[in-house]
Short mmCIF file of C-alpha atoms and ligand atoms in Angstrom, two decimals:
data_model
loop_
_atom_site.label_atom_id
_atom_site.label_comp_id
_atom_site.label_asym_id
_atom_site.label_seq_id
_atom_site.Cartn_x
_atom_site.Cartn_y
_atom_site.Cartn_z
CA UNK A 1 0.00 0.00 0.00
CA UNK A 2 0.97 3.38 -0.32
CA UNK A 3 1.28 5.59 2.43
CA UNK A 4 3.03 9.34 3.56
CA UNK A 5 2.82 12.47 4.57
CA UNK A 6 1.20 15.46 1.59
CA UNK A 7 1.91 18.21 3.41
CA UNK A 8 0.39 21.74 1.90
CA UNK A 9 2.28 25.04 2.06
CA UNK A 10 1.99 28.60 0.59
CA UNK A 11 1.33 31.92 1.14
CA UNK A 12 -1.69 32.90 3.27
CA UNK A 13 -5.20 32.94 1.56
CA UNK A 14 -3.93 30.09 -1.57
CA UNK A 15 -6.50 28.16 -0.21
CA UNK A 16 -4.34 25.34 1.50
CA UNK A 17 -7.12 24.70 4.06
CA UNK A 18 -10.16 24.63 1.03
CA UNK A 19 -8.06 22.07 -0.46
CA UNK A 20 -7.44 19.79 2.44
CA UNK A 21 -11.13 19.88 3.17
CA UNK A 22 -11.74 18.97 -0.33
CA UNK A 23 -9.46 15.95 -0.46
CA UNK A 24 -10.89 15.14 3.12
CA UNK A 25 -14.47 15.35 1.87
CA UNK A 26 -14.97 16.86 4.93
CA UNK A 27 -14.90 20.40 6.45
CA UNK A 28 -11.78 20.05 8.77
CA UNK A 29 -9.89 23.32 8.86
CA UNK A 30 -11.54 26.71 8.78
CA UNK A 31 -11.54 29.11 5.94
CA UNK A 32 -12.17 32.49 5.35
CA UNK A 33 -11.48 35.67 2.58
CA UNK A 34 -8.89 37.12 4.98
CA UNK A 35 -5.36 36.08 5.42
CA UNK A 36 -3.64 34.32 8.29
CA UNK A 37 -6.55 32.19 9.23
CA UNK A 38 -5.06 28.85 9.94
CA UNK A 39 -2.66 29.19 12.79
CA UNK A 40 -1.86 25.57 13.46
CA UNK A 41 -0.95 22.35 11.28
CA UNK A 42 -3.85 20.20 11.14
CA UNK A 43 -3.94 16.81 9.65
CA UNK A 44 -6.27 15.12 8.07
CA UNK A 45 -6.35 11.51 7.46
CA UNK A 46 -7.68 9.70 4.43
CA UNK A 47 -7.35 6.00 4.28
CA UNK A 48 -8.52 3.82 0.96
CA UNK A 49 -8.22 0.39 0.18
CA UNK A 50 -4.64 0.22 -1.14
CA UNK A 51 -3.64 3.81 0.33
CA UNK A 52 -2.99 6.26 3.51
CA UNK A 53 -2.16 9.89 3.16
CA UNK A 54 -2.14 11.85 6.17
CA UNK A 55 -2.76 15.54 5.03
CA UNK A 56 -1.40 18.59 6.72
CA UNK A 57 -2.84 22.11 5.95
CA UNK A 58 -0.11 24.38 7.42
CA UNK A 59 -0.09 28.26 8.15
CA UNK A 60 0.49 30.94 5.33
CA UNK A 61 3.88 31.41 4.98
CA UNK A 62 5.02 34.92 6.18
CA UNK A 63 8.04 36.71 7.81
CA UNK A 64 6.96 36.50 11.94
CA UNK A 65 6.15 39.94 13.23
CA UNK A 66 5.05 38.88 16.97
CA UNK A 67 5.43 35.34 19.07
CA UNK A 68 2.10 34.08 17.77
CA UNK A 69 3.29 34.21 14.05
CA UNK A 70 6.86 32.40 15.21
CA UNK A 71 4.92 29.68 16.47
CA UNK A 72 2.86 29.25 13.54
CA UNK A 73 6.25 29.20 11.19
CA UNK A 74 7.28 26.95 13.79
CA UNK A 75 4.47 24.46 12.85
CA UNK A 76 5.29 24.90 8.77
CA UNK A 77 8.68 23.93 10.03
CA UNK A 78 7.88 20.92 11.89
CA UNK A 79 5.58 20.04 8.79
CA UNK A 80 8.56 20.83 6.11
CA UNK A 81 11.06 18.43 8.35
CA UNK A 82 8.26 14.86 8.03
CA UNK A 83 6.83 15.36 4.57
CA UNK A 84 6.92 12.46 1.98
CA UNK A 85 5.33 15.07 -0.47
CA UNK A 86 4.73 19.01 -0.78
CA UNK A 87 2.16 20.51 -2.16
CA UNK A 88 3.02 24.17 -3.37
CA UNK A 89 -0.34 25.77 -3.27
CA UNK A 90 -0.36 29.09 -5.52
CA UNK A 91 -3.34 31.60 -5.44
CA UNK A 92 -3.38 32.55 -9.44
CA UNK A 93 -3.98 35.92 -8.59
CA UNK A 94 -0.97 36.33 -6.13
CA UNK A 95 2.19 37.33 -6.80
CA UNK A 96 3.74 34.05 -8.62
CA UNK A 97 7.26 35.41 -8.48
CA UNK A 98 6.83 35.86 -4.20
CA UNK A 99 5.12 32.31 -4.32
CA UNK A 100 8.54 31.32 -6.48
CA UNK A 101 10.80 33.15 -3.95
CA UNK A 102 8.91 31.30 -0.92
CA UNK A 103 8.84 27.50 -2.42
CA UNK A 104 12.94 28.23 -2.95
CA UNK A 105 13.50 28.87 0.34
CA UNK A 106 11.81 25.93 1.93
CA UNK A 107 14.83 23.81 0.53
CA UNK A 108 12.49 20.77 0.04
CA UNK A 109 14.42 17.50 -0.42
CA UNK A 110 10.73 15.64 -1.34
CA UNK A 111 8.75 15.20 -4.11
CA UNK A 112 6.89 18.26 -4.44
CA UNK A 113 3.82 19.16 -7.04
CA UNK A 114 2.81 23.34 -7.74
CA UNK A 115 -1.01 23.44 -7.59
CA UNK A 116 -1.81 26.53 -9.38
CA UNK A 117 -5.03 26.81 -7.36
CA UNK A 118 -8.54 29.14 -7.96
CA UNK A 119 -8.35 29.17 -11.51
CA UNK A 120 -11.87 29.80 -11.81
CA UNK A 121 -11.00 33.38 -11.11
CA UNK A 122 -9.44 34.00 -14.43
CA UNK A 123 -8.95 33.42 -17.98
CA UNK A 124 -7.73 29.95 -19.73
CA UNK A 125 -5.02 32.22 -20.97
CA UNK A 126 -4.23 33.35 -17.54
CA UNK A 127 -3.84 29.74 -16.50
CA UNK A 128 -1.80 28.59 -19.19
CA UNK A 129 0.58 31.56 -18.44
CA UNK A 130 0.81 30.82 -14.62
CA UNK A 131 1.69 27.30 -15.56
CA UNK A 132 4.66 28.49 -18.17
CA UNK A 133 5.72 30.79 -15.73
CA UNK A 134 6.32 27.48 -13.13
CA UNK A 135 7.75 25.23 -15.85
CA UNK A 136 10.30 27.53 -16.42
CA UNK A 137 11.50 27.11 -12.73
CA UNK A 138 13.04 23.41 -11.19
CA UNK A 139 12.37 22.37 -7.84
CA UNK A 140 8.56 20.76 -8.93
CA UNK A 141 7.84 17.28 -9.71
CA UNK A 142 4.58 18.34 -11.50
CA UNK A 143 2.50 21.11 -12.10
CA UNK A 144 -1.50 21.29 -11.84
CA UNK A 145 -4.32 23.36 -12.02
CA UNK A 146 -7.06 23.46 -9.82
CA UNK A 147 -10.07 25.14 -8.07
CA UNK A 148 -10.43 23.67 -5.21
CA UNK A 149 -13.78 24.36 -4.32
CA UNK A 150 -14.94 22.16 -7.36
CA UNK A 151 -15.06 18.51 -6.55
CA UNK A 152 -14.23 17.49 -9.82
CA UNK A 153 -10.49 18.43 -9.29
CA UNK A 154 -9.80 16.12 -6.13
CA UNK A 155 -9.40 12.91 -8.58
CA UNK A 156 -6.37 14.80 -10.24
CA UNK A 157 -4.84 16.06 -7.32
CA UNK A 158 -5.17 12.65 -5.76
CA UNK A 159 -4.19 10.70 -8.66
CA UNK A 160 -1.08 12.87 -8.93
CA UNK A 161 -0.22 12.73 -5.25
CA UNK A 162 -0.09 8.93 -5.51
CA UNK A 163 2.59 8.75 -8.32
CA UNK A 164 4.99 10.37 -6.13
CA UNK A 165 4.04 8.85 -2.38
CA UNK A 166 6.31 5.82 -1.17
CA UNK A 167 5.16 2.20 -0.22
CA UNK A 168 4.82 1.69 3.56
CA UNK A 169 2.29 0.37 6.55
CA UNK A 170 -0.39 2.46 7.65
CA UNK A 171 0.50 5.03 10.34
CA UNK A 172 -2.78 5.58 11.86
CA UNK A 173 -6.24 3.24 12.11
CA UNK A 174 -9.23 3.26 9.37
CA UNK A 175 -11.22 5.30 11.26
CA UNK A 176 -9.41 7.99 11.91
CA UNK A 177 -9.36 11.22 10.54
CA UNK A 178 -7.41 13.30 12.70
CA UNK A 179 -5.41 13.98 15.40
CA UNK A 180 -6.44 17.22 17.01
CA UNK A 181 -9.17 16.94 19.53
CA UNK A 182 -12.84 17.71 18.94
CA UNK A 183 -12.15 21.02 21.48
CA UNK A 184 -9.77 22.05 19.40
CA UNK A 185 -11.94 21.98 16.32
CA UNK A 186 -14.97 23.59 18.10
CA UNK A 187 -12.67 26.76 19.03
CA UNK A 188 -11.57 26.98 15.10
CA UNK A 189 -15.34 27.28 14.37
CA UNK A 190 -16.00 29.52 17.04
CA UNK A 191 -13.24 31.57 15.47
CA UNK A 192 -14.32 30.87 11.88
CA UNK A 193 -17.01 33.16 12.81
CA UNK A 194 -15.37 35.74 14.68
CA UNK A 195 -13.15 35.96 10.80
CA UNK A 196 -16.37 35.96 9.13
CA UNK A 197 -18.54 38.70 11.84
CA UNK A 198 -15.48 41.26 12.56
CA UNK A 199 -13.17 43.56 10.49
CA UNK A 200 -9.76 44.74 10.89
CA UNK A 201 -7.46 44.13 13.41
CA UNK A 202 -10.23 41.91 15.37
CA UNK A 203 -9.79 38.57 14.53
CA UNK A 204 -5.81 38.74 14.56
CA UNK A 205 -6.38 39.90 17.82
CA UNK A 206 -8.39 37.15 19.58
CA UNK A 207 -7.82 33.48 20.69
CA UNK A 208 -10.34 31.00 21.48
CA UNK A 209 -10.10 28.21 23.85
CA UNK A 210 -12.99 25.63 25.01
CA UNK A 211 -13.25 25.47 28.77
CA UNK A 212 -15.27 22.94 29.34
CA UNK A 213 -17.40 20.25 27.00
CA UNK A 214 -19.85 18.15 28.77
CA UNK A 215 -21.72 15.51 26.78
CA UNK A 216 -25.37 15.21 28.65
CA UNK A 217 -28.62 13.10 27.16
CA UNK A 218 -29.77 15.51 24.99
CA UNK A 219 -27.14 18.04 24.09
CA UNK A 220 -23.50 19.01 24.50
CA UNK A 221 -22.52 21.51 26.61
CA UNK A 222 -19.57 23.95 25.86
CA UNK A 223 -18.23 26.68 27.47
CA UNK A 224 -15.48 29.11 25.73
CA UNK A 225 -13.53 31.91 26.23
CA UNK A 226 -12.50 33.82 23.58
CA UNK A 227 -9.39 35.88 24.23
CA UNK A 228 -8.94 39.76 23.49
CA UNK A 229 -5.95 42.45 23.67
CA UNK A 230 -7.72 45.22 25.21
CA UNK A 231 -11.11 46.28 26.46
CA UNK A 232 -12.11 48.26 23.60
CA UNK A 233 -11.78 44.49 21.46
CA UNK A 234 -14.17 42.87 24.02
CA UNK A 235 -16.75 45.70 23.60
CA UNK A 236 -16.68 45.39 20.21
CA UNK A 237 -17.32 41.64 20.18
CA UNK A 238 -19.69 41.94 22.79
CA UNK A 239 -21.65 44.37 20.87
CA UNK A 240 -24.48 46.83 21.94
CA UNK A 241 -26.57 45.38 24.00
CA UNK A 242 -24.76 42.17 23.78
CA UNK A 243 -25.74 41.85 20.04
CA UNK A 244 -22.96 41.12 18.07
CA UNK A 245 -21.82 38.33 20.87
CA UNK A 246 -25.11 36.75 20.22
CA UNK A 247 -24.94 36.38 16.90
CA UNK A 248 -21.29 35.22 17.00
CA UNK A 249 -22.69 32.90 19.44
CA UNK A 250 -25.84 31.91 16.61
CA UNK A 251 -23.76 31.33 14.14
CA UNK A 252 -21.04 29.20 15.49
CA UNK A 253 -23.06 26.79 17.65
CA UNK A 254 -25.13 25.91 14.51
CA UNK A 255 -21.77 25.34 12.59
CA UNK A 256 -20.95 23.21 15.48
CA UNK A 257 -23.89 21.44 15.64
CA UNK A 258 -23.15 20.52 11.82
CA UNK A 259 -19.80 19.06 12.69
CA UNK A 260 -20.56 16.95 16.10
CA UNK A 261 -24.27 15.88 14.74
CA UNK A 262 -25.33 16.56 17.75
CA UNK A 263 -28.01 19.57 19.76
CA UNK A 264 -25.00 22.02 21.76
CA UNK A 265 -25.28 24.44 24.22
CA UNK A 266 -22.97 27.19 23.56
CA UNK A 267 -21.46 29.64 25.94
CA UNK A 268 -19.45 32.34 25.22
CA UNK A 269 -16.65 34.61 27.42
CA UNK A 270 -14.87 37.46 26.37
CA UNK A 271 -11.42 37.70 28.10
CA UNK A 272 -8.61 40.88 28.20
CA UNK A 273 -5.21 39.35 28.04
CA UNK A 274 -3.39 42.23 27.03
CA UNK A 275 -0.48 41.18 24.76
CA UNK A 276 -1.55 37.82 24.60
CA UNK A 277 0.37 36.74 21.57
CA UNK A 278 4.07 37.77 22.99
CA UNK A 279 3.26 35.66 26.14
CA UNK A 280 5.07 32.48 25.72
CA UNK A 281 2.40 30.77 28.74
CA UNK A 282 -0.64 32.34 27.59
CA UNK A 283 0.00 30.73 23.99
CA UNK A 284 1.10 27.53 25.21
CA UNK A 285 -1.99 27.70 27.35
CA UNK A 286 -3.97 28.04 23.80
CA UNK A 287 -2.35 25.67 22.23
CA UNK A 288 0.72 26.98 20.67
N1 LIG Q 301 -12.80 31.35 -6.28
C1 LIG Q 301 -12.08 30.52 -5.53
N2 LIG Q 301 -11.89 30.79 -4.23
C2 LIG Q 301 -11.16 29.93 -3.49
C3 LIG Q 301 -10.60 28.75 -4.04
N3 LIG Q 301 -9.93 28.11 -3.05
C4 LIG Q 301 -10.06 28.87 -1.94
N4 LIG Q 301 -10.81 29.95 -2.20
C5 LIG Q 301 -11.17 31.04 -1.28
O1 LIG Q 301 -9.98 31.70 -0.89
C6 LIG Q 301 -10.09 32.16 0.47
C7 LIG Q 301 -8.93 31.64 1.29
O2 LIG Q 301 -9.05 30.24 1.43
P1 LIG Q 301 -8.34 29.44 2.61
O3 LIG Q 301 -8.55 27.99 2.33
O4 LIG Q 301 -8.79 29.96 3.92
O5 LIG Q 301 -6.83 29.84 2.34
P2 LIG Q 301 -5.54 29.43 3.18
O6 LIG Q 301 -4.43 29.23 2.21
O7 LIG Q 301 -5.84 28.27 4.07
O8 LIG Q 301 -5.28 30.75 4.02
P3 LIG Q 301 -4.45 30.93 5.42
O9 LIG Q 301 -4.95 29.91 6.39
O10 LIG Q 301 -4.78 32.31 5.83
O11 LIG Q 301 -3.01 30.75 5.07
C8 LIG Q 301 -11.46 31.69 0.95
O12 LIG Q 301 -12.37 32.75 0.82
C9 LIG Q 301 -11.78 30.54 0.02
O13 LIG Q 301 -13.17 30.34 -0.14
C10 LIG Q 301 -10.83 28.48 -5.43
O14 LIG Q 301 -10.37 27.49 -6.01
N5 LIG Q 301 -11.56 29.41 -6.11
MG1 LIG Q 302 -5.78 28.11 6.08
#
């Protein structure tokens, strides 16, 4: 059988995590339009009859401006050092020449394929020239083209992955999928959300961390915090009247209701921990 590690990298907003939830089938890693959403690697495992990849969507690549980013570079790191394939993910309408400079500088020693990615944003013509511009460089095995939120591409990516992964025993079990805990994914959704309901400087701002999840009869119960710089931040997420808190709160226990299958009861905290991403205990307490 063949089995590895397809680990994803590029710049923020290629669309690494849309892809790995499209090869999972399965919505495991939270997207939105703005950049520097994923902050952790997560993996995803997909086991077939006569294969195993085990997936990891990674952080954006970007030069670290405060602790938090370090640790997420730390986690493309750690993914760069036990991959058995890269995936070079590409946003067509980025910058190909930064997406060039960035793919050089991992060094990779592996097997890795450019997916030219969201190419139902733009021309045929515009595609074709991306793909020249990415032949005319060295370090890929292959190049593809993609939009990876149409199904009809994960057979290709797939297909292609497989020619390059090596022959080995399965890592993990059939049934599972991941290795992150279900708190851990309920906090991405809660913070899904928070991308989705706030502008600016908002969502960069805040953490999210599950307290406490209690399974009763009928429902789940889970409490969360959700972690701010400064009071003004919690006043804006709490909203007049407690409105925009509410909906936050709406919108992400439905979406979490999707995911477990199951009736929750969601409760949500806002916290001030000023300078919470330079504190090396408060973002090992989160999960960093
Ligand atoms: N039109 C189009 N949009 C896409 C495609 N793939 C991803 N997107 C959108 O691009 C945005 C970014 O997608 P993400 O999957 O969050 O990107 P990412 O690379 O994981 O971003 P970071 O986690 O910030 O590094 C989202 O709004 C996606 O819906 C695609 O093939 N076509
Ligand atoms: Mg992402």
């Amino acid at each position: 059988m063949k089995t590895g590690f397809v680990n994803i990298f590029g710049r923020p907003n290629a669309g690494k995590s849309t892809l790995l939830n499209l090869l999972m089938g399965e919505k495991l890693a939270i997207v939105s339009p703005k950049v520097q959403t994923t902050r952790n690697r997560i993996k995803g495992i997909l086991t077939e009859k006569d294969y195993q990849v085990i997936f990891s969507d990674t952080p954006g690549i970007i030069e670290p401006k405060y602790k938090l980013h370090e640790k997420m570079m730390q986690a493309v790191k750690k993914s760069l050092e036990d991959a058995d394939v890269a995936l070079l993910l590409v946003g067509i309408r980025d910058d190909w020449n930064a997406c060039h400079e960035i793919f050089l500088s991992l060094k990779l020693k592996v097997p890795s394929i450019v997916v030219i990615n969201k190419i139902d944003t733009v021309s045929q013509k515009k595609t074709e020239e991306a793909i020249s511009f990415f032949e005319s460089k060295n370090y890929y095995k292959k190049i593809i083209a993609i939009s990876a939120l149409t199904i009809s591409y994960k057979a290709e990516v797939l297909k292609t992955i497989l020619e390059f992964l090596p022959e080995g025993e399965k890592f993990y079990e059939e049934d599972e999928i991941t290795d992150l805990s279900t708190k851990f994914f309920v906090a991405e959704l809660i913070r899904e959300k928070i991308f989705d309901l706030f502008e600016q400087e908002i969502p960069y701002h805040t953490a999210v961390i599950v307290q406490e999840f209690k399974e009763k009869s009928t429902l789940i119960k889970i409490r969360a915090e959700i972690i701010v710089h400064r009071e003004t931040q919690k006043a804006i997420i709490l909203g007049e009247g407690g409105k925009m808190i509410k909906k936050l709160g709406t919108t992400a226990r439905e979406e979490i209701e999707k995911f477990l299958q199951q009736k929750v009861f969601l409760e949500l905290f806002v916290k001030v921990k000023p300078n919470w991403r330079e504190n090396e205990l408060q973002l090992r307490e989160y999960g960093f």
